[in-house]
PDB file of C-alpha atoms in Angstrom:
ATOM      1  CA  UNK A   1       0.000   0.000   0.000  1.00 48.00           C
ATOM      2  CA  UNK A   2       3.129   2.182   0.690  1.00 50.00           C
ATOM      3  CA  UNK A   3       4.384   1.880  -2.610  1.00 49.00           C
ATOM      4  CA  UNK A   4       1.031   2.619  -4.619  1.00 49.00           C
ATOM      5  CA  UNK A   5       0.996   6.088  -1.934  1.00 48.00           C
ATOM      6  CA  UNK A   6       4.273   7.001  -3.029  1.00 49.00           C
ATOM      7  CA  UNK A   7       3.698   7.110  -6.810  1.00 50.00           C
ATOM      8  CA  UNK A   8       0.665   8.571  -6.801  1.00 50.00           C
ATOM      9  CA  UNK A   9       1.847  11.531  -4.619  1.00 50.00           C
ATOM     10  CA  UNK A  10       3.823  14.187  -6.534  1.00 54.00           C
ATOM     11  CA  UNK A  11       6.741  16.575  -5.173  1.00 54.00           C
ATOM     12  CA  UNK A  12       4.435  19.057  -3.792  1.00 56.00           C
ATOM     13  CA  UNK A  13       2.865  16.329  -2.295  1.00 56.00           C
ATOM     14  CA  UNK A  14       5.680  14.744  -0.828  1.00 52.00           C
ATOM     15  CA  UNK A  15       7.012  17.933   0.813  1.00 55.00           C
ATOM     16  CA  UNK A  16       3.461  18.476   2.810  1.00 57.00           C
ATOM     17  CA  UNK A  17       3.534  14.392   3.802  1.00 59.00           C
ATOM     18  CA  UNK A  18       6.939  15.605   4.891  1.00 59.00           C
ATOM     19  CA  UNK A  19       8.992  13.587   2.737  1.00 58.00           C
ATOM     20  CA  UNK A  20      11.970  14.895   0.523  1.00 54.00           C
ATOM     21  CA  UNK A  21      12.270  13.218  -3.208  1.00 53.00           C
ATOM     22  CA  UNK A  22      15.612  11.508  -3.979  1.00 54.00           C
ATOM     23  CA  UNK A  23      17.318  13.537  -6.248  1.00 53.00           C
ATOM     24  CA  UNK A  24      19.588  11.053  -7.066  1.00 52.00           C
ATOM     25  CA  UNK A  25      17.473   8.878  -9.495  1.00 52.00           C
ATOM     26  CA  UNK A  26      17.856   7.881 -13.096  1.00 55.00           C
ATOM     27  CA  UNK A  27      15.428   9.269 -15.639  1.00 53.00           C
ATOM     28  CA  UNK A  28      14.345   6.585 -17.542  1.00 58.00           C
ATOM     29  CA  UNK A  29      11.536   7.016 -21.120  1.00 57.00           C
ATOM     30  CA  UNK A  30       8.446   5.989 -20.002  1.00 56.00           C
ATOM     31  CA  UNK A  31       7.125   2.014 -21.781  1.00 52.00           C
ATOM     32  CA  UNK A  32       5.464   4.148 -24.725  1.00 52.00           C
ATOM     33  CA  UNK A  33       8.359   6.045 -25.257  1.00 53.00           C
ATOM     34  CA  UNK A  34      11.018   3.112 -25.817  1.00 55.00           C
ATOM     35  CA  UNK A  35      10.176   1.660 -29.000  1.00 55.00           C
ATOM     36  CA  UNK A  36       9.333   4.560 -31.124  1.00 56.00           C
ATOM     37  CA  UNK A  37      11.324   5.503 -34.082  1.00 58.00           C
ATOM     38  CA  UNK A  38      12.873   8.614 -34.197  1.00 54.00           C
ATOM     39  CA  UNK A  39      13.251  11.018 -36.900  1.00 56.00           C
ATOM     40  CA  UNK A  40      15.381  13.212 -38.152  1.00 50.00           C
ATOM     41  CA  UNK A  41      14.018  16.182 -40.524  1.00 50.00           C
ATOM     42  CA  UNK A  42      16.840  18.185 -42.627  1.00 50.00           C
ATOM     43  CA  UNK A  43      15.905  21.867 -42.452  1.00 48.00           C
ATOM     44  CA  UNK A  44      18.683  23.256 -43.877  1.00 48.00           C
ATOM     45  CA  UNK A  45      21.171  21.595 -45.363  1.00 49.00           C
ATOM     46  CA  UNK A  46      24.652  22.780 -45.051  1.00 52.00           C
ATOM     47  CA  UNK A  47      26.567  25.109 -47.764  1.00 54.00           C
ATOM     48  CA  UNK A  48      28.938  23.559 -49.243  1.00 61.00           C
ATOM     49  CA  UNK A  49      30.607  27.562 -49.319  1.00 69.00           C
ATOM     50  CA  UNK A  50      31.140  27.456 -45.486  1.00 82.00           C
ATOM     51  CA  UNK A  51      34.870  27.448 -44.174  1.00 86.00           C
ATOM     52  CA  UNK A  52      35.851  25.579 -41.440  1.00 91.00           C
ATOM     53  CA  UNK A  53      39.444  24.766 -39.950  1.00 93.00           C
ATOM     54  CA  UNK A  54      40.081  21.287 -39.980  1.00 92.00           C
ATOM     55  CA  UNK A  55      43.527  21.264 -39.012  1.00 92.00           C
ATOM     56  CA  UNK A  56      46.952  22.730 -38.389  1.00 93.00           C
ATOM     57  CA  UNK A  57      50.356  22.386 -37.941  1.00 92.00           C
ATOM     58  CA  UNK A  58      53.200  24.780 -37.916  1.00 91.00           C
ATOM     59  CA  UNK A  59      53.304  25.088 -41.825  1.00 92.00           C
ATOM     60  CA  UNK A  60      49.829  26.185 -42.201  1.00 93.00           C
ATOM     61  CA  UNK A  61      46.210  24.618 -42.008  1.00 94.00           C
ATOM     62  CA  UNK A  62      43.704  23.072 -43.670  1.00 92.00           C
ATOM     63  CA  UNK A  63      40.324  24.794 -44.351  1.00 92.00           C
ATOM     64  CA  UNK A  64      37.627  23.392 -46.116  1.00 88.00           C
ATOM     65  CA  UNK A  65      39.919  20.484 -47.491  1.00 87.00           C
ATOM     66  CA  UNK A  66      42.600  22.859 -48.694  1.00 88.00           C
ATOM     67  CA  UNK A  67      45.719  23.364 -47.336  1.00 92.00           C
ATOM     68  CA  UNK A  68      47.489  26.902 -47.008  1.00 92.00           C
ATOM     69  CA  UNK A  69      50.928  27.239 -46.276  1.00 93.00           C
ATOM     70  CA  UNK A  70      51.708  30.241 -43.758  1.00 93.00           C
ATOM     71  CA  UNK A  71      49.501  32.642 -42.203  1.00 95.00           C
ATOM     72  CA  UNK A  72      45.942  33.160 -43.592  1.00 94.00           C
ATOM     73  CA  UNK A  73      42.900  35.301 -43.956  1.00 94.00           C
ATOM     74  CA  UNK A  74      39.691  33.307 -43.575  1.00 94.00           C
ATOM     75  CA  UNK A  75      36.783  35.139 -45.595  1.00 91.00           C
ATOM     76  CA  UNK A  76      33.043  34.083 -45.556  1.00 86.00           C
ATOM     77  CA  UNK A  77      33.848  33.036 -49.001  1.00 85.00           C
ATOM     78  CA  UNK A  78      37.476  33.118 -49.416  1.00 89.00           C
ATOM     79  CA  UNK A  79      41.038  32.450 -48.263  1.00 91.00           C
ATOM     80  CA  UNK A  80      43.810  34.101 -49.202  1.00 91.00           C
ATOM     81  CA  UNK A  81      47.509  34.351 -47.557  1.00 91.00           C
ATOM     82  CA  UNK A  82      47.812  36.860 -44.996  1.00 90.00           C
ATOM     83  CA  UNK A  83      50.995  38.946 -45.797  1.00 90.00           C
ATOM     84  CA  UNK A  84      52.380  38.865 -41.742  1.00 91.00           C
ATOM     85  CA  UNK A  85      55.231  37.202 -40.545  1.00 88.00           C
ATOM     86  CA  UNK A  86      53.890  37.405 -36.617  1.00 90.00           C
ATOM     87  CA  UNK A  87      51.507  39.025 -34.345  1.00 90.00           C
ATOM     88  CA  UNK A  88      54.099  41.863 -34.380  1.00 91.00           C
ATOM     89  CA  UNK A  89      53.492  42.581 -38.219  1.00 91.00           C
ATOM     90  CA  UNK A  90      49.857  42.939 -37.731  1.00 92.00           C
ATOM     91  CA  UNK A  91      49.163  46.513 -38.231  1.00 91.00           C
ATOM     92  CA  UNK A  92      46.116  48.770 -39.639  1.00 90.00           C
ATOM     93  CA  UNK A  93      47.279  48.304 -43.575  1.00 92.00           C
ATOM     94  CA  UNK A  94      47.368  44.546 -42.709  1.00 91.00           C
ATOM     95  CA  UNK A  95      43.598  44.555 -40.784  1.00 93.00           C
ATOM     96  CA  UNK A  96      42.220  46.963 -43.658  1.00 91.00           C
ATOM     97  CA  UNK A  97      41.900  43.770 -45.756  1.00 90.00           C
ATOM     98  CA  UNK A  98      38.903  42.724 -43.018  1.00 93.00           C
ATOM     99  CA  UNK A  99      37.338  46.346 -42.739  1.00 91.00           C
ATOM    100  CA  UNK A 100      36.936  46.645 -46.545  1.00 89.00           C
ATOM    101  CA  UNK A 101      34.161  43.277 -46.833  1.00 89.00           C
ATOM    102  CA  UNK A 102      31.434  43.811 -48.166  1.00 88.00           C
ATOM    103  CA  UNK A 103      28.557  42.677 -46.594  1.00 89.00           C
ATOM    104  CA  UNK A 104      30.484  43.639 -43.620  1.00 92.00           C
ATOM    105  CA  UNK A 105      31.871  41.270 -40.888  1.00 94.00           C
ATOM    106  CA  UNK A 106      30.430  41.321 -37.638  1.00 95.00           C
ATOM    107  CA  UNK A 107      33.661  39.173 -35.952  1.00 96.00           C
ATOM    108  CA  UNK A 108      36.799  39.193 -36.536  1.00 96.00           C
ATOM    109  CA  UNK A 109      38.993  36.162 -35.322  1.00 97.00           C
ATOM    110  CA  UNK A 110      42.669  36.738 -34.751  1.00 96.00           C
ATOM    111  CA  UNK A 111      44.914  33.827 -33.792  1.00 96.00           C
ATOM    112  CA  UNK A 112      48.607  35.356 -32.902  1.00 94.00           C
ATOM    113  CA  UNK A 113      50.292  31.460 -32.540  1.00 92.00           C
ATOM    114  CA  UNK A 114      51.543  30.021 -29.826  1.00 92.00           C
ATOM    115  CA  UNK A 115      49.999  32.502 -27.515  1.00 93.00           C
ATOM    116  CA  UNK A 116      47.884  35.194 -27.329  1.00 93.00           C
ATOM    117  CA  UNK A 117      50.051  38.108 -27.678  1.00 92.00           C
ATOM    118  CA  UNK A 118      48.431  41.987 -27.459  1.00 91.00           C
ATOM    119  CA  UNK A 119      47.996  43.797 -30.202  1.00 90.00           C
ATOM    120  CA  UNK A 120      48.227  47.757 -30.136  1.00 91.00           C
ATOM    121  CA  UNK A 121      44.867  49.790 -29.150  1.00 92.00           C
ATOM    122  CA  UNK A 122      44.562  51.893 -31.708  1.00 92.00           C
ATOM    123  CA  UNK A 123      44.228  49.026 -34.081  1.00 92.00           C
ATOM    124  CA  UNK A 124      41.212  47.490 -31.872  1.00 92.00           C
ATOM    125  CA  UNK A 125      39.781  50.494 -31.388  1.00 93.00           C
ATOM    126  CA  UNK A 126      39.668  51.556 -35.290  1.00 93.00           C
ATOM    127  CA  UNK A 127      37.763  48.600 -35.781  1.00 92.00           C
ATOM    128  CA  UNK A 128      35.592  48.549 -33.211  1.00 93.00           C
ATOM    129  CA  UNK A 129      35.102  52.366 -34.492  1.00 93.00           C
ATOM    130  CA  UNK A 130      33.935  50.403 -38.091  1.00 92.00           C
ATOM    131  CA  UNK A 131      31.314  47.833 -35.730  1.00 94.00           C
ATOM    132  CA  UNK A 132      33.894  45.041 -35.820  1.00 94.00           C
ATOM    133  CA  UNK A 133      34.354  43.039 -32.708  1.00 95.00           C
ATOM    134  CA  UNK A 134      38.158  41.607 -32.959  1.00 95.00           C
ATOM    135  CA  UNK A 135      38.749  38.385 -30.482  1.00 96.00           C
ATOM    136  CA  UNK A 136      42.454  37.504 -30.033  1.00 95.00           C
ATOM    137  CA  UNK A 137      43.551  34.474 -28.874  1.00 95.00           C
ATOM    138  CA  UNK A 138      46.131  32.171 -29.770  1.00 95.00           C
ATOM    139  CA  UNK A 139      45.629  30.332 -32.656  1.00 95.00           C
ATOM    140  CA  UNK A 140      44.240  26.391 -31.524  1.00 94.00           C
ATOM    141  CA  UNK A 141      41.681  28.625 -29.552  1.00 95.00           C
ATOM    142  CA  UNK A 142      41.090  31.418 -32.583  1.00 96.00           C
ATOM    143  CA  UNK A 143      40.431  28.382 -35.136  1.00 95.00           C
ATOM    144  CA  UNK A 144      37.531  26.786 -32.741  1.00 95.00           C
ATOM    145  CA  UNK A 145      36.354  30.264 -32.186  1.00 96.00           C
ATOM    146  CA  UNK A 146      36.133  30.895 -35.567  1.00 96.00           C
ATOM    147  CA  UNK A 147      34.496  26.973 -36.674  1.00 95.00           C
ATOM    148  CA  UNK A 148      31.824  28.062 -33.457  1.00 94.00           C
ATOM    149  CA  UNK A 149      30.991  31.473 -34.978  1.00 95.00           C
ATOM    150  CA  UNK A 150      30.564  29.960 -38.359  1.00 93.00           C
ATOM    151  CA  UNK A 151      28.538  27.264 -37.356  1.00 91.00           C
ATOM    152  CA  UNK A 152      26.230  29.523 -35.953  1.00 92.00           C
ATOM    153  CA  UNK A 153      25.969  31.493 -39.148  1.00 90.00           C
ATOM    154  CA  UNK A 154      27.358  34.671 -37.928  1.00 92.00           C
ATOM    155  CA  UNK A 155      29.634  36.974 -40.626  1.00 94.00           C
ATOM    156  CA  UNK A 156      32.955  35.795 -39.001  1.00 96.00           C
ATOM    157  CA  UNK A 157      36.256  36.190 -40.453  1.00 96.00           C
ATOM    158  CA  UNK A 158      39.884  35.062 -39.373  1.00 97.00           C
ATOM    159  CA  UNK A 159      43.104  36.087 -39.546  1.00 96.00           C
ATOM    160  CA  UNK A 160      45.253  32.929 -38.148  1.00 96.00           C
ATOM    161  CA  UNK A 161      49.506  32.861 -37.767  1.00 95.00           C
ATOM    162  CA  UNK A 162      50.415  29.236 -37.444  1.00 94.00           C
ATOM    163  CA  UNK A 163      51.843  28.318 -34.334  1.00 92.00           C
ATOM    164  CA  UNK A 164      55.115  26.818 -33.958  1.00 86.00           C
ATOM    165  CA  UNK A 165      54.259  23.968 -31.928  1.00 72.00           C
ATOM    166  CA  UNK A 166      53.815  20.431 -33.243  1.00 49.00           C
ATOM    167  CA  UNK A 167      50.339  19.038 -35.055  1.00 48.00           C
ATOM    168  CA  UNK A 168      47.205  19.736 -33.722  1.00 49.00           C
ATOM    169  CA  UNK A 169      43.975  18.863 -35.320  1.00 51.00           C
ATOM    170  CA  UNK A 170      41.091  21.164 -34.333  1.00 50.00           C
TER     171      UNK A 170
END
């Protein structure tokens, strides 16, 4: 009789019969629940246009199935080499490249290699001046920002320096 009590009474229930539920249960699907099929519907199905980082290594990285020796500038629908040798060469003639998109980019990624290194003020602040948010981080953490923002659809570029450590796949 004890046991039929305690399943028909819910939480409320249980805290003005004075008892406390366990909160350390398993959920388990209810009998109806365990042999349905489920079902997947494709909404939208992915671009084939979208750029992700697959990999890296000192060298360069691989985006989209393409591999790019040296540092590069990730577009929504391009990448090009990025004419800097290290975070130290990154400079307003070398950031124009990302304030000159058109539609414009709400993100911009910037992976500085090994480590995230600071970059001058003025250079953040002139884009934040042109509504571009600029993220810098080193450059494992820059390329999983930048496959994160894309995947969410957002106007995301990067700008990534390899770093000089050993292979690391993102």
């Amino acid at each position: 009789m004890a046991v039929a009590v305690r399943r028909l009474l819910r939480p409320a229930a249980w805290r003005a019969a004075g008892r406390v539920p366990c909160r350390g249960h398993r959920l388990v699907p209810a009998d109806d629940e365990m042999y349905q099929r489920t079902r997947l519907t494709v909404l939208e199905p992915e671009s084939p246009n979208i750029m992700f980082v697959e990999g890296y290594t000192n060298r360069g990285f691989t985006i989209s199935g393409n591999l790019v020796v040296g540092p590069c500038a990730i577009l929504p629908r391009a990448i090009l080499q990025w004419n800097v040798g290290s975070y130290k060469d990154v400079s307003h003639e070398s950031l124009s490249l990302f304030r000159l998109l058109e539609p414009q980019i709400e993100i911009l990624v910037l992976g500085t290699g090994d480590r995230v290194e600071r970059l001058h003020p003025a250079m953040l602040k002139q884009m934040r001046e042109c509504g571009i948010a600029v993220e810098v981080q080193d450059t494992p953490n820059a390329c999983a920002t930048f496959n994160f923002l894309t995947s969410e659809k957002r106007l995301v570029a990067a700008g990534l320096i390899p770093p000089r450590g050993a292979y690391a796949g993102v």
